[in-house]
Short mmCIF file of C-alpha atoms in Angstrom, two decimals:
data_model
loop_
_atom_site.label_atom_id
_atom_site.label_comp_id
_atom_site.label_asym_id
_atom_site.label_seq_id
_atom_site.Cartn_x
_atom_site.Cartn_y
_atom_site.Cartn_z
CA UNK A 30 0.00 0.00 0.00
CA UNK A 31 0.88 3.42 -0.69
CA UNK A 32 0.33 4.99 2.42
CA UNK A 33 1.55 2.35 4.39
CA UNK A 34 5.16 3.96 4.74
CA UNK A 35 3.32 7.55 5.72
CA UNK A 36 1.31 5.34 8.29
CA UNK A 37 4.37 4.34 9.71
CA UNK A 38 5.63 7.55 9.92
CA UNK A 39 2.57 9.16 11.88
CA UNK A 40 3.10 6.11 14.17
CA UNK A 41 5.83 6.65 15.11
CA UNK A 42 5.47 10.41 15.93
CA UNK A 43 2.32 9.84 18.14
CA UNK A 44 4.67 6.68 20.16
CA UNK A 45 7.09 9.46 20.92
CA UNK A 46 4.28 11.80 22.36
CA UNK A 47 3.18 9.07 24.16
CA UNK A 48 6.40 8.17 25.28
CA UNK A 49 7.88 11.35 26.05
CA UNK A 50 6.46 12.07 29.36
CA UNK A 51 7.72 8.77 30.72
CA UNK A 52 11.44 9.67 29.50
CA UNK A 53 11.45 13.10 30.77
CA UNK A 54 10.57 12.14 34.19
CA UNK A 55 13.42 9.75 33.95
CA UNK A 56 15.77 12.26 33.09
CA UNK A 57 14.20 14.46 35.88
CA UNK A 58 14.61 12.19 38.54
CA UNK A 59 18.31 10.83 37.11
CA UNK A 60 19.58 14.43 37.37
CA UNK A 61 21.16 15.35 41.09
CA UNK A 62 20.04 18.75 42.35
CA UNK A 63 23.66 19.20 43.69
CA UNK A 64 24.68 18.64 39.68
CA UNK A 65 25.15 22.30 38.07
CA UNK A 66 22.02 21.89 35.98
CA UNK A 67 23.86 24.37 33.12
CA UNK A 68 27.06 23.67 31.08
CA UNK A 69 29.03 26.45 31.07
CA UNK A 70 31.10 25.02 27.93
CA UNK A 71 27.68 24.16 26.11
CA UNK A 72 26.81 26.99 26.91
CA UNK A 73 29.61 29.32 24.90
CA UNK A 74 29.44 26.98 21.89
CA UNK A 75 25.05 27.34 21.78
CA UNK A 76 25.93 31.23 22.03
CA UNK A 77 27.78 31.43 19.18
CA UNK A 78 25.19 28.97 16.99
CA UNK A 79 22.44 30.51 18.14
CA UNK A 80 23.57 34.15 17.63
CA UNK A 81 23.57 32.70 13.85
CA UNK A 82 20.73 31.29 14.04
CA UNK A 83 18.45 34.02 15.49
CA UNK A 84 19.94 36.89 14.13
CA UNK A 85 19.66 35.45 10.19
CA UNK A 86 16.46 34.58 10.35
CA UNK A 87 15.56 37.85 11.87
CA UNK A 88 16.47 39.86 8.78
CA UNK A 89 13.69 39.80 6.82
CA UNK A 90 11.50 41.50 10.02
CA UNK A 91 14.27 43.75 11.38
CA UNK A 92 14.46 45.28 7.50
CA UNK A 93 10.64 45.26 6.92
CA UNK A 94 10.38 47.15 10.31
CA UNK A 95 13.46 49.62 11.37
CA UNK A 96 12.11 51.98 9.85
CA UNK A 97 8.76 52.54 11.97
CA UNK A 98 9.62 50.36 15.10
CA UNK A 99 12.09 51.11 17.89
CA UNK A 100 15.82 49.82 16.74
CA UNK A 101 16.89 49.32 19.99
CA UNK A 102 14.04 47.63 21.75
CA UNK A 103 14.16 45.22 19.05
CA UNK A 104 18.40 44.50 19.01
CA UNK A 105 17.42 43.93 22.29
CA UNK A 106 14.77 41.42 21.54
CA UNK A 107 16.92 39.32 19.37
CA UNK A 108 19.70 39.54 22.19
CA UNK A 109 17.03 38.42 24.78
CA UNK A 110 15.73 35.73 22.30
CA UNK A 111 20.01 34.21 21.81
CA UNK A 112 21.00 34.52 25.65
CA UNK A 113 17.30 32.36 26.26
CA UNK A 114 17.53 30.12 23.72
CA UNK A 115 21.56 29.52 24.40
CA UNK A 116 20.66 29.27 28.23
CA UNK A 117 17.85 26.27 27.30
CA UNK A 118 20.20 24.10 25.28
CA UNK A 119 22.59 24.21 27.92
CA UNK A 120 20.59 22.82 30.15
CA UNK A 121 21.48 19.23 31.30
CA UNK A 122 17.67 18.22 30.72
CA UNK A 123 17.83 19.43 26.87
CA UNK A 124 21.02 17.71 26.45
CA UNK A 125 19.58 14.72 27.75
CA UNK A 126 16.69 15.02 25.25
CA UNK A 127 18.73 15.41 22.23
CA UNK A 128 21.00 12.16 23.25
CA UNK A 129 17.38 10.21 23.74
CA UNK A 130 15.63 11.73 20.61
CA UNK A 131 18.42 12.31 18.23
CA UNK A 132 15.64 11.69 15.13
CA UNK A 133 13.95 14.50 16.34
CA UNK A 134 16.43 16.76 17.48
CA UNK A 135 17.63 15.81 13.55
CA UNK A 136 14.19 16.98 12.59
CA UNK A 137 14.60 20.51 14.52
CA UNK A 138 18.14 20.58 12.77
CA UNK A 139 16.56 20.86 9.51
CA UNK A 140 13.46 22.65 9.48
CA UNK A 141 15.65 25.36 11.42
CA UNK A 142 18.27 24.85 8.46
CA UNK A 143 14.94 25.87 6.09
CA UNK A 144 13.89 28.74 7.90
CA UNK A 145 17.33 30.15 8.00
CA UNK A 146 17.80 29.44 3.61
CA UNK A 147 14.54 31.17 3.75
CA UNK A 148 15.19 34.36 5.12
CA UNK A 149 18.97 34.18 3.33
CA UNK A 150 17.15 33.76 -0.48
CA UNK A 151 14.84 36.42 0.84
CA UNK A 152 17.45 39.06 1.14
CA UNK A 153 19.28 39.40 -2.08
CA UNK A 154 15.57 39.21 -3.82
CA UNK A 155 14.46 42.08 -1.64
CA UNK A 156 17.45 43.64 -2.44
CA UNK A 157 17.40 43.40 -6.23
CA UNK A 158 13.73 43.76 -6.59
CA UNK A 159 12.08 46.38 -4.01
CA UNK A 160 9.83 44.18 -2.85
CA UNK A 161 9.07 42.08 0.12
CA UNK A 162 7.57 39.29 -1.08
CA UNK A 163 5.21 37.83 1.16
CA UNK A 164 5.10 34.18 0.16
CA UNK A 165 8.70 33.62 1.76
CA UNK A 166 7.75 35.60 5.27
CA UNK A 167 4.84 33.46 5.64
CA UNK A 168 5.84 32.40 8.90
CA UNK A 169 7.40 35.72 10.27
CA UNK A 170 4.20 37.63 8.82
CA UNK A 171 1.66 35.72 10.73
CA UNK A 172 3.80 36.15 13.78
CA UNK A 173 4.41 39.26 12.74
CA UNK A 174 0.53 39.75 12.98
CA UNK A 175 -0.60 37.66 16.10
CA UNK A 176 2.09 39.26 18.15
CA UNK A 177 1.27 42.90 17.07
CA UNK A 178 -2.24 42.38 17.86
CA UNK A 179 -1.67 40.74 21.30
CA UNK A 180 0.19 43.32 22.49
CA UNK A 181 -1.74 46.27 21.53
CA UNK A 182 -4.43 44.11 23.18
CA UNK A 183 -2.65 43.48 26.65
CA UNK A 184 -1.20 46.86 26.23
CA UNK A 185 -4.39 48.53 25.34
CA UNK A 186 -2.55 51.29 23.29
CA UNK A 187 -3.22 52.46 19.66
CA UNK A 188 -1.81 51.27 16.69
CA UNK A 189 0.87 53.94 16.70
CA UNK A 190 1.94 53.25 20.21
CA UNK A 191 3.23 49.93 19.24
CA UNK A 192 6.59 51.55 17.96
CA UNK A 193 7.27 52.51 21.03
CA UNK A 194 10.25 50.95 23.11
CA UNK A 195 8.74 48.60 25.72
CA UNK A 196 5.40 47.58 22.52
CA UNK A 197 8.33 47.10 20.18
CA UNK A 198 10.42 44.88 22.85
CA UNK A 199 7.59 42.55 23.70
CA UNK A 200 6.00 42.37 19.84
CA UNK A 201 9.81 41.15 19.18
CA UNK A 202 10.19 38.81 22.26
CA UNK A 203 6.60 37.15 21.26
CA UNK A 204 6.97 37.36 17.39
CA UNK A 205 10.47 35.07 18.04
CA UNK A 206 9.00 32.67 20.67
CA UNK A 207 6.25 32.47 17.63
CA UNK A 208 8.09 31.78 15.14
CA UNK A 209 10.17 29.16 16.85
CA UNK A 210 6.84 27.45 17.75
CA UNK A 211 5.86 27.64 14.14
CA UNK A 212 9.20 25.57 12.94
CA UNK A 213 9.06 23.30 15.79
CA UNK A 214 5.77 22.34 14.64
CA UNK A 215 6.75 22.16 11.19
CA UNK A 216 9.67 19.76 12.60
CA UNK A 217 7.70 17.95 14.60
CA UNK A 218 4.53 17.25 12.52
CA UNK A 219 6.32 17.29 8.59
CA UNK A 220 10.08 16.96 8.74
CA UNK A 221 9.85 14.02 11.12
CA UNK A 222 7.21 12.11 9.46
CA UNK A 223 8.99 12.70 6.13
CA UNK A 224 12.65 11.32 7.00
CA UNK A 225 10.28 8.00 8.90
CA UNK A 226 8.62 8.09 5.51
CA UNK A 227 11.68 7.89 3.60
CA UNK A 228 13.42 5.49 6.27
CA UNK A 229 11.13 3.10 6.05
CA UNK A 230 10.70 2.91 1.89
CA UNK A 231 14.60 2.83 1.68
CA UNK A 232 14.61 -0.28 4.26
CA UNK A 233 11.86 -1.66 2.81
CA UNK A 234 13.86 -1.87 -1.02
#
């Protein structure tokens, strides 16, 4: 059957669901509270790659918006969003997690690999052409839009208040954590079932 190797796929993604809770609470409860529960050494090395990582695929929004939104309050954000995301992969627990689910932590490799050739092609076509083309943002333009709107909602401030410093910082922080939800997902629910796809058709042969 055709859709027997997709099947298999989708399996397997809903066993690790299933099974993740289990595994965590192992790790949890194999990790000493008098261990230092950050790696100071993982901790420079995830600085560096995440620096690349966040700051490349933040391009495309820091171009589209310096212009009207607070510069600072959004270097800041992307700072905020490196030293957080650095700090998390440092964590003994995360390490832990990529040594027990190296598939997936393969999957996250990739569809953050995408995002990043994503926002790289869309700079030298901005560049050349004028325009911002929309199709490639798709991701950072529905953040873009959900976190713009929640904040002038929590906020309650106008439209025009959102370029302010402290609108600008959050819409940033929230747009980022958004985004990285959106390729996790992505990771999680297409690149993973893909590469079991694949997996089990080349085993298969």
């Amino acid at each position: 059957m055709r859709g027997a190797p997709l099947f298999v796929g989708l399996q397997l993604t809903i066993s690790i669901c299933a099974d993740f809770r289990m595994k965590f609470c192992d790790m949890q409860s194999s990790t000493s509270i008098d261990q230092p529960q950050i790696l100071l050494h993982a901790f420079y090395g995830n600085l560096m790659r995440w620096s690349i990582i966040v700051s490349v695929c933040a391009i495309p929004s820091f171009i589209i918006a310096f212009k009207v939104y607070s510069v600072t309050a959004m270097v800041m954000g992307i700072v905020m969003l490196i030293a957080f995301y650095s700090f998390v992969a440092s964590t003994k627990i995360w390490r832990a997690s990529a040594n027990n689910w190296q598939s997936v932590m393969s999957a996250l490799s990739i569809a953050f690999k995408l995002k990043i050739f994503l926002a790289l092609i869309w700079l030298p076509a901005f560049l050349f052409t004028k325009e911002i083309h929309f199709f490639v943002l798709l991701p950072d333009l529905y953040a873009g839009i959900i976190a713009h709107e929640s904040i002038m909602y929590f906020l309650k401030i106008s439209g025009d208040e959102t370029t302010l410093f402290l609108p600008t910082l959050l819409t940033t922080l929230l747009q980022g954590l958004i985004v990285s939800l959106l390729v996790v997902l992505f990771a999680f629910f297409v690149v993973f079932p893909f590469s079991c796809l694949i997996r089990s058709t080349w085993r298969g042969r």
